[in-house]
Coordinates of C-alpha atoms in Angstrom, one line a residue:
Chain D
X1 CA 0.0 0.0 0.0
X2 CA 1.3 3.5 -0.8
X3 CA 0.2 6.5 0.6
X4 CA 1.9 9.8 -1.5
X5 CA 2.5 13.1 0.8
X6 CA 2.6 16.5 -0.5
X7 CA 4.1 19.0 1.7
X8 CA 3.7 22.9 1.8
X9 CA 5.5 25.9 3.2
X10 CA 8.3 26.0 5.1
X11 CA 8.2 22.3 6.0
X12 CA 10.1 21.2 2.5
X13 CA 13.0 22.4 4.3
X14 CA 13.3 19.8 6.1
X15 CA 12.0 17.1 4.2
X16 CA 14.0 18.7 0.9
X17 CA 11.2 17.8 -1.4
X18 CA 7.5 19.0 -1.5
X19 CA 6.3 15.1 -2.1
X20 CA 7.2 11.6 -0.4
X21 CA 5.9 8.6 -1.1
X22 CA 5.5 6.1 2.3
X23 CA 4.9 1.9 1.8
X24 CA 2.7 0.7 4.6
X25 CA 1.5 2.9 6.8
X26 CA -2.3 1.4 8.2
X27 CA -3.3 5.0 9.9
X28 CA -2.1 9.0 10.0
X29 CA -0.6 8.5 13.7
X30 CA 1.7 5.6 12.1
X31 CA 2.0 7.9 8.8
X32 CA 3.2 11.1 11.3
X33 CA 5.8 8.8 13.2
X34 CA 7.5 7.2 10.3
X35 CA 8.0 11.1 9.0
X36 CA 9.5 11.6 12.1
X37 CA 12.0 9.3 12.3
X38 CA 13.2 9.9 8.4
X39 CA 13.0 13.7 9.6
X40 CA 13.5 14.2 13.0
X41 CA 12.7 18.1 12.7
X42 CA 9.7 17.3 11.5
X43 CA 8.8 16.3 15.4
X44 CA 9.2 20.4 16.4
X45 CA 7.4 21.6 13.5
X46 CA 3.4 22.7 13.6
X47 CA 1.2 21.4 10.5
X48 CA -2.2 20.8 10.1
X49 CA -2.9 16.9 8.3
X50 CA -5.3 16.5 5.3
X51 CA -6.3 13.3 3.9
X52 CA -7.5 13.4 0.4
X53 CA -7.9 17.1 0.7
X54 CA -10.2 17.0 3.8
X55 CA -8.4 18.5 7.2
X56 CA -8.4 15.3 9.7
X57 CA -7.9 16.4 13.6
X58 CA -8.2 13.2 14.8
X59 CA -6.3 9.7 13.7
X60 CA -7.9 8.6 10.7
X61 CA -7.4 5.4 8.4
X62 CA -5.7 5.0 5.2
X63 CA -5.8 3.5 2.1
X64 CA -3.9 2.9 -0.7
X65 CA -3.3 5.6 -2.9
X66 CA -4.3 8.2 -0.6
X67 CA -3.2 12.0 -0.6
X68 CA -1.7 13.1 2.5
X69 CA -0.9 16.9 2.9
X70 CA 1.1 18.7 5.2
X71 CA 0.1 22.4 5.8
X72 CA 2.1 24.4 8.1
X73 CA 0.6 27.8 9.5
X74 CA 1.6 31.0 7.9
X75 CA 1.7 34.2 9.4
X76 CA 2.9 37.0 6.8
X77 CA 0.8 39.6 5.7
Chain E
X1 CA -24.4 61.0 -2.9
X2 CA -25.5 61.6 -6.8
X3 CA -26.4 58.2 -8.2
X4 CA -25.8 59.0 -11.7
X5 CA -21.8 59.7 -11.1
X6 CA -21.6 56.8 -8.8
X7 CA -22.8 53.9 -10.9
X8 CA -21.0 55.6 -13.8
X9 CA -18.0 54.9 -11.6
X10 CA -19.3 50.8 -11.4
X11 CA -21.0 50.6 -14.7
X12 CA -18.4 48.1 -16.0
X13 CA -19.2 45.5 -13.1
X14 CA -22.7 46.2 -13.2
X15 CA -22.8 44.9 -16.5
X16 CA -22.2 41.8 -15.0
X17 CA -25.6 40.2 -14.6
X18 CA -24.3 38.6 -11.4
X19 CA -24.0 42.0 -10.0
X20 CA -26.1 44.6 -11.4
X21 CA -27.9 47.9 -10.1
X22 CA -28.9 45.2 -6.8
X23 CA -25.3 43.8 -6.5
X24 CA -23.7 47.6 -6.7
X25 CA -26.3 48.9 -3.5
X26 CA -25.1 45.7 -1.4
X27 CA -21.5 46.9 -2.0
X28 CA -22.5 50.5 -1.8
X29 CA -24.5 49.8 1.3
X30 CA -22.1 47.3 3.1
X31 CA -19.5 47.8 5.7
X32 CA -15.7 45.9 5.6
X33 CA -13.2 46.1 8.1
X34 CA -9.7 45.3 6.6
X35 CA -7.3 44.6 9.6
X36 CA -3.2 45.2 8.6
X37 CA -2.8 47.7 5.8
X38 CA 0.1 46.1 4.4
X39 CA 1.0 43.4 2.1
X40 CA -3.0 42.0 1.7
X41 CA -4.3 44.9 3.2
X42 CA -2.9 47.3 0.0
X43 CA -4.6 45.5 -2.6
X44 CA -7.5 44.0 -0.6
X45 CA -8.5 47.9 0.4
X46 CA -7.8 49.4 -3.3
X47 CA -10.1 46.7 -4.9
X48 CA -12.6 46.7 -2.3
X49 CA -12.5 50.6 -2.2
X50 CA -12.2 50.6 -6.1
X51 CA -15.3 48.2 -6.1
X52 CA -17.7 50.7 -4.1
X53 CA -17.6 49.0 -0.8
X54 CA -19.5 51.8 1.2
X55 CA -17.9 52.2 4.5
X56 CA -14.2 50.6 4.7
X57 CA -12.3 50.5 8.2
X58 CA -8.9 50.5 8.3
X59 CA -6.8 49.3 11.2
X60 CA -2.9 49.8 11.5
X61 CA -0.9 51.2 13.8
X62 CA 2.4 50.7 11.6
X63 CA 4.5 53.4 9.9
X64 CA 5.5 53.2 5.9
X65 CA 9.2 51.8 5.9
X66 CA 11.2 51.1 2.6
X67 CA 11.1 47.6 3.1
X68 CA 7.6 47.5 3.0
X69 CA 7.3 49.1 -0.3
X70 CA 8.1 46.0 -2.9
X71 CA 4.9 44.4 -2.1
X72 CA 2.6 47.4 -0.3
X73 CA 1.5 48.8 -3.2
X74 CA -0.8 51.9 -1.9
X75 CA 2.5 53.5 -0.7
X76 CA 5.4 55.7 -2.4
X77 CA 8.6 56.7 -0.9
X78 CA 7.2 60.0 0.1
X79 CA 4.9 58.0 2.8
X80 CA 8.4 56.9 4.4
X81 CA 7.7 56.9 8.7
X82 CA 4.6 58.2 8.0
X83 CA 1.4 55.8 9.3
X84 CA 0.0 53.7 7.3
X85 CA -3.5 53.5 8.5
X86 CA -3.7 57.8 7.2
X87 CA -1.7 57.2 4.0
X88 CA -3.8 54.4 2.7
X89 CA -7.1 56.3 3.6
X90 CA -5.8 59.5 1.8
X91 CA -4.8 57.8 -1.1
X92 CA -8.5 55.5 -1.3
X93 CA -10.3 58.5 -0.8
X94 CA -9.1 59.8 -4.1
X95 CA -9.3 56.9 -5.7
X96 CA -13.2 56.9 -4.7
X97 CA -14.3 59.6 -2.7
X98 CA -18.1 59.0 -3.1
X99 CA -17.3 56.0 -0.3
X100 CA -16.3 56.2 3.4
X101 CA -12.8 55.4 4.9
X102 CA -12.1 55.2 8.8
X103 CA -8.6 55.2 9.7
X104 CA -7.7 53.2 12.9
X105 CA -4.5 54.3 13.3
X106 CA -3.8 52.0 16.7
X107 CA -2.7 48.5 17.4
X108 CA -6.0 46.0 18.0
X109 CA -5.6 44.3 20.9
X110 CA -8.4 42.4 22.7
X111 CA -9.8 45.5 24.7
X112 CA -10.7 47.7 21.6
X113 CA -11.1 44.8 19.3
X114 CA -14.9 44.0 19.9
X115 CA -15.8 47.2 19.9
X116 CA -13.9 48.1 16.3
X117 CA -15.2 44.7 14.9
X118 CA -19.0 45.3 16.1
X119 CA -19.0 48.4 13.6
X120 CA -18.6 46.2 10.3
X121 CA -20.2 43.0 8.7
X122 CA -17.2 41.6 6.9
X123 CA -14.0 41.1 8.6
X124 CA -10.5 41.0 6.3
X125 CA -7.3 39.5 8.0
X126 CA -4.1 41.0 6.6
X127 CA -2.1 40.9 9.6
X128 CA 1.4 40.1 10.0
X129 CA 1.2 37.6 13.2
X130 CA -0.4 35.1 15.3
X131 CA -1.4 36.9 18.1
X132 CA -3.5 38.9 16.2
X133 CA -4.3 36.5 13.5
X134 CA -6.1 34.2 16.7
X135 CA -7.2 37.4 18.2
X136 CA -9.2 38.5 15.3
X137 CA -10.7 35.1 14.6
X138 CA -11.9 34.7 18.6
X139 CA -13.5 38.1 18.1
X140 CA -15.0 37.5 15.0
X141 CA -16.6 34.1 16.2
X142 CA -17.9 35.9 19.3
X143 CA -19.7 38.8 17.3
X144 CA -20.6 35.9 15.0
X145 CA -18.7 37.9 11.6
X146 CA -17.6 36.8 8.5
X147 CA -13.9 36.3 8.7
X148 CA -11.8 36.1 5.0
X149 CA -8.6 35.3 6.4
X150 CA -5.4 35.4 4.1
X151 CA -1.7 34.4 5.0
X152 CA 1.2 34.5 3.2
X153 CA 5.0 33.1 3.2
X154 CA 7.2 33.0 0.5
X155 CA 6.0 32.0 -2.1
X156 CA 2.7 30.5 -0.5
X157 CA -0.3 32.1 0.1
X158 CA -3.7 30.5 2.3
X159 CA -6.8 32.0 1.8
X160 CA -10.2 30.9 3.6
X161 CA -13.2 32.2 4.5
X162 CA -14.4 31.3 8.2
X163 CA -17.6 32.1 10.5
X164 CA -19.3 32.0 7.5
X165 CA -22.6 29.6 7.0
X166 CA -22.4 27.7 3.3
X167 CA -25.4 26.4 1.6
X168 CA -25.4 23.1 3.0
X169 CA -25.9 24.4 6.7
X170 CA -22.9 22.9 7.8
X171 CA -21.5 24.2 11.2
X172 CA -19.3 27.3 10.9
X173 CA -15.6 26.6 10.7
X174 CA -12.6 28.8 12.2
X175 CA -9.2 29.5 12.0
X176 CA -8.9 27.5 15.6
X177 CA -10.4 24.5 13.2
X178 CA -7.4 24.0 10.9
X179 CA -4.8 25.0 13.7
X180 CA -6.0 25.1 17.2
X181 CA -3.7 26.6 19.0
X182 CA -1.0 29.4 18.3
X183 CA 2.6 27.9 17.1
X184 CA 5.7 28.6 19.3
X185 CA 8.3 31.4 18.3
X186 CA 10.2 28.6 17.0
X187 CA 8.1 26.5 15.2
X188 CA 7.4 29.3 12.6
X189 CA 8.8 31.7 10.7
X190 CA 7.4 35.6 10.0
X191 CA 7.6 37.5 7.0
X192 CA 10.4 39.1 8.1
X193 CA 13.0 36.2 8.8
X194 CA 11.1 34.2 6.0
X195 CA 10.8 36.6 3.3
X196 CA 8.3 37.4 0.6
X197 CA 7.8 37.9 -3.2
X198 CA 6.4 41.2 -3.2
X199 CA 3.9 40.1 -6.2
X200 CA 2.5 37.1 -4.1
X201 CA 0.5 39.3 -1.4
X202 CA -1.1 41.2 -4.3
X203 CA -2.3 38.2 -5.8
X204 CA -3.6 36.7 -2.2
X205 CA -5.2 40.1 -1.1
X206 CA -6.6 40.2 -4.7
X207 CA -8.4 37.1 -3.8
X208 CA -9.5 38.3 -0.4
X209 CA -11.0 40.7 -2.5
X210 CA -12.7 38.8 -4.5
X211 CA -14.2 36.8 -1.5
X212 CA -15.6 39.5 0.3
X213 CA -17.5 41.1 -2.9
X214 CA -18.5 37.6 -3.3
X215 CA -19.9 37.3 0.2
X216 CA -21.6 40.9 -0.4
X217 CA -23.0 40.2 -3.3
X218 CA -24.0 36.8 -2.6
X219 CA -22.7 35.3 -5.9
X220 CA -20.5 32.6 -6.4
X221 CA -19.1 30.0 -4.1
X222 CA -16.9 31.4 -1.8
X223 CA -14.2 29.3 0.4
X224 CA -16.6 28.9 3.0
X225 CA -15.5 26.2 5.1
X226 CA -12.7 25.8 2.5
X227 CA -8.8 26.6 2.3
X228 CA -7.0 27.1 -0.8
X229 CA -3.2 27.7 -1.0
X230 CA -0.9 28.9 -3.9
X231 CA 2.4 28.0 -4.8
X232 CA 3.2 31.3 -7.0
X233 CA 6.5 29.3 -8.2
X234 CA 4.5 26.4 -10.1
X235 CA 1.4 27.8 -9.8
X236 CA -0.3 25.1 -8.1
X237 CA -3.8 26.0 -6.5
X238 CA -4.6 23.3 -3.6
X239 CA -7.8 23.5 -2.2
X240 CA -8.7 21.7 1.7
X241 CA -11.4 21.5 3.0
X242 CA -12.3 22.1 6.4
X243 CA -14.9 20.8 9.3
X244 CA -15.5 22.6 12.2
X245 CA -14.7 20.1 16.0
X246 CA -15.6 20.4 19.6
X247 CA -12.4 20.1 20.6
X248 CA -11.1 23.4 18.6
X249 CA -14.2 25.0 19.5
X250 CA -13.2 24.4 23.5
X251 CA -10.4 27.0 22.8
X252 CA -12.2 30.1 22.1
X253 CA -13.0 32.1 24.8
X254 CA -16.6 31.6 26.0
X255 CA -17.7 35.5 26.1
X256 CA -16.7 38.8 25.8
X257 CA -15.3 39.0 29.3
X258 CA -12.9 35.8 28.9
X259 CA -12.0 37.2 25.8
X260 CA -10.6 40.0 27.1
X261 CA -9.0 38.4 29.8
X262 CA -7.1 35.8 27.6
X263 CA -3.5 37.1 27.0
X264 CA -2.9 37.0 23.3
X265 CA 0.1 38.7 23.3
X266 CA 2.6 36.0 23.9
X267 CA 5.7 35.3 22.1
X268 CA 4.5 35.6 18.8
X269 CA 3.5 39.4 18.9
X270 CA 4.5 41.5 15.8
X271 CA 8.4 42.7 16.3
X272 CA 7.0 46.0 15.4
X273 CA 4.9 46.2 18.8
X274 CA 6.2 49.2 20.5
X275 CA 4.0 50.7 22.9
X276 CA 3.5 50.5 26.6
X277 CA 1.2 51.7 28.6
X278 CA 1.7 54.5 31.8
X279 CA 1.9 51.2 34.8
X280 CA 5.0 49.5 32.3
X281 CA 6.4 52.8 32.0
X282 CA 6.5 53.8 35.5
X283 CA 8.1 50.3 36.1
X284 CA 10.7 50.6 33.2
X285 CA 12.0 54.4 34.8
X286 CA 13.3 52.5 37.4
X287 CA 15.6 50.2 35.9
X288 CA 19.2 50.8 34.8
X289 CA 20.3 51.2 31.4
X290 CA 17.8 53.4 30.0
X291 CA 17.4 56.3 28.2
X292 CA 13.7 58.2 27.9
X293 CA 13.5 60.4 24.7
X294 CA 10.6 63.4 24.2
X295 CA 10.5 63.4 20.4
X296 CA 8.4 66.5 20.5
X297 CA 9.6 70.1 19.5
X298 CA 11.6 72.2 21.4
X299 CA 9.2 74.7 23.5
X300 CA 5.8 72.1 23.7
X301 CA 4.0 72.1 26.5
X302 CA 3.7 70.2 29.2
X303 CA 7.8 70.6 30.0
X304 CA 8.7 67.4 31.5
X305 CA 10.0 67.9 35.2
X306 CA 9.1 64.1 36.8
X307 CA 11.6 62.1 35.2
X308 CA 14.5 62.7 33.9
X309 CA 15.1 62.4 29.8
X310 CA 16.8 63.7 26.6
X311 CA 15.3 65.9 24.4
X312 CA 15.4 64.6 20.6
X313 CA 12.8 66.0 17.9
X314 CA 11.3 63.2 16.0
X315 CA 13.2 64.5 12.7
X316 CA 16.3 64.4 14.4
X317 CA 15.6 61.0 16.1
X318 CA 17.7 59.4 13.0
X319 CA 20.9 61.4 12.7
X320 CA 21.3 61.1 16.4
X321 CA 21.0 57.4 17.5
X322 CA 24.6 57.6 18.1
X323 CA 24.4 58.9 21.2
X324 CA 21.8 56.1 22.2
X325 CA 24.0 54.0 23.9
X326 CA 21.8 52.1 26.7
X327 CA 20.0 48.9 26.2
X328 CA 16.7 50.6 26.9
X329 CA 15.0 53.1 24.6
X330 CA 11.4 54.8 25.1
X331 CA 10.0 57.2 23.3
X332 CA 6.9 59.7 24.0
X333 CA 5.6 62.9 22.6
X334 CA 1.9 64.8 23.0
X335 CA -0.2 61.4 22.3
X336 CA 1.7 58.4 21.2
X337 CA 1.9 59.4 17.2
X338 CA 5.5 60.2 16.7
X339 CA 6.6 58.7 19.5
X340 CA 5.8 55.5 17.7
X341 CA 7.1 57.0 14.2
X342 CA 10.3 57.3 16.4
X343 CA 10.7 54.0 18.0
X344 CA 10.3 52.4 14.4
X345 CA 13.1 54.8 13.6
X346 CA 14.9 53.0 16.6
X347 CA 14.2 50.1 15.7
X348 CA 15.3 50.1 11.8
X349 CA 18.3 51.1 13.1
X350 CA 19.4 48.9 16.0
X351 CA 17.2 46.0 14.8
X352 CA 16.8 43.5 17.9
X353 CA 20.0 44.7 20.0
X354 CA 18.0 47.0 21.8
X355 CA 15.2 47.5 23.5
X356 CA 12.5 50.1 22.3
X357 CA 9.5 51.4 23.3
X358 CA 6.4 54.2 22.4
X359 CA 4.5 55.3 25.4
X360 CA 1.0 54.8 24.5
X361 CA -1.4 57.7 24.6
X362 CA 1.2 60.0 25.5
X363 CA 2.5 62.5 27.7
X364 CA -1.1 63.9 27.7
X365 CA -2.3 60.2 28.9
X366 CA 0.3 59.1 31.3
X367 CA -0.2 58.6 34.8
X368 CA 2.0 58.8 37.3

């Protein structure tokens, strides 16, 4: 199973690329862990999750070929 | 106001069956608060003002500085340490002066922010920081307003529309519903450490724009409920959308009173946040290591006999920061104007290795 994440703002800096693909992940909790061990930064950072384009605040299933996106908070005005 | 000449002015988006002679009274008639005349306040407020919104509010307690001009478009060089708030009404006014423009020239905080706020139907977010950014959208849930929020970093922008009721009666969202809680001062960066493309502000306001004559006008489908980003380097548009939770909704305040009791102004404030008021004055004269500046002329009244001070003319302030040499600055003058004109002076000069501040209100205000 492969879920593809796209990742926006200021987060690419510390994954270096604005999309990762991730093999076998069942759930966004196991999803946001296995980020955080490829990029341990990623642990101090603030983003909001969205699965398939729908903001998720609680841990939420996956499927194959789903869209995970990363969405930090800007503040600039 | 003579009809004729005004709809003369709109007769291009009148045309526009969507609009019309019934579209151009709802703008005419409505009332928008735009928060942060900077870089999505400029071309949110010269749209919305070019549009024939009737009554535009404009709050910013911010001076015109030269890095602001690549991307805050109402401005010229002239407008240089002069406020903001007054510059962009003067210059809207002639660009329409059949509509109404309040200046706000202070910093909203969460004792004057329900009473501003109350005044309008549509709020516009075009700040610069959190604290105000959660500030406004606790308000604007409380006096149950329309909120078109906009942020921007980079090369990114995120617009939304919240507190807003869509078509399918779904429960109103807020900003507390994509991120609850405020980041840390580390976690994020501002515009000023980040950096901006000058352009992608006037694209995002433009949008926030284009939301609130939406909302006015009741055409369309604005981003209730919804969040769209843009990437202006590949020009992806990514659009999110958004439910509204107990959980976040636990975190605004539960009335007025809590509201003005939470403190908003934590870490994250705006690094342009200068002023004080007389009981964090009174407390600063005592320390060390500080130097108290009356920016006013020479020969204003009242003469200053309670504390000691130098005496330095705001258009001085600048060629004579050398002989600032303590860690604390404050300013004052008559009633807070130039004495915050000269802290940003300060500031643009010694950046973050001092300390500087703008007595609010005052000499005429402060209490001893």
């Amino acid at each position: 199973m492969q879920i593809n994440v796209i990742i926006f703002g200021q987060i690419v800096d510390i994954t270096g690329t604005s999309a990762i693909a991730v093999e076998d992940v069942t759930d966004t909790n196991q999803l946001v862990e296995r980020l955080a061990t490829a990029y341990p930064a990623l642990k101090s950072a603030k983003y909001a999750i969205a699965v398939d384009k729908k903001i998720v605040k609680e841990n939420t299933v996956l499927s194959n070929n789903n869209t995970i996106a990363l969405l930090p908070p800007f503040s600039g005005g | 106001m003579n009809e004729n000449k005004s709809y003369e002015r709109y007769q291009r988006q009148m045309l526009l069956k969507e609009i019309g002679e019934a579209g151009q009274q709802k703008l005419l008639r409505s009332k928008v608060l735009v928060i942060g005349a900077g870089g999505l306040g400029c071309p949110a407020l010269q749209y919305l003002a070019a549009a024939g919104v009737g009554t535009i509010g404009i709050v910013d307690n911010d001076v015109v500085s030269l890095t602001n001009l690549h991307r805050q478009v109402l401005y010229t060089t002239n407008d240089i340490g002069l406020p903001k708030a007054e510059r962009a009404t003067a210059v809207l006014q002639s660009l329409n002066p059949d509509i109404r423009i309040i200046p706000y020239n202070f910093r909203l905080t969460n004792q004057n922010a329900l009473d501003v706020i109350d005044e309008y139907d549509i709020v516009v977010d075009g700040t610069d920081n959190f604290s105000s950014r959660y500030m406004i959208n606790d308000a604007c849930v409380l006096l149950n307003k329309p909120l078109v929020y906009a942020a921007i970093s980079r090369f990114e922008g995120q617009v939304a529309v919240f507190n807003c009721a869509n078509s399918k009666n779904e429960k109103k969202v807020n900003y507390r519903d994509l991120f609850p809680v405020a980041p840390e001062d580390n976690e994020v960066m501002n515009c000023a450490t980040a950096g901006v493309l000058g352009v992608l502000p006037g694209i995002i306001g433009s949008m926030q724009a284009n939301e609130t004559i939406k909302l006015i006008t009741g055409i369309g489908q604005p981003l209730v409920n919804r969040l769209l980003t843009y990437n202006a380097l590949t020009n992806e548009l990514y659009e999110l959308s958004m439910s509204a939770s107990e959980h976040t909704a636990s975190f605004i305040p539960k009335d007025k009173i809590s509201f003005k009791n939470i403190d908003y102004d934590w870490s994250c404030s705006a690094p342009n946040s200068f002023e004080i008021d007389s009981a964090r004055f009174n407390a600063l004269l005592n320390k060390n290591n500080i130097t108290v500046i009356d920016v006013r002329e020479f020969g204003e009244q009242p003469v200053i006999k309670e504390f000691s001070h130098v005496h330095i003319p705001l258009r001085e302030v600048a060629e004579q920061t050398s002989k600032l040499n303590t860690e604390i600055l404050i300013t004052f003058c008559q009633s807070g104007g130039r004495s915050m004109q000269a802290a940003k002076v300060l500031s643009d000069t010694f950046g973050n290795s001092k300390k500087i501040y703008s007595l609010k209100g005052g000499i005429v205000n402060w209490k001893p």
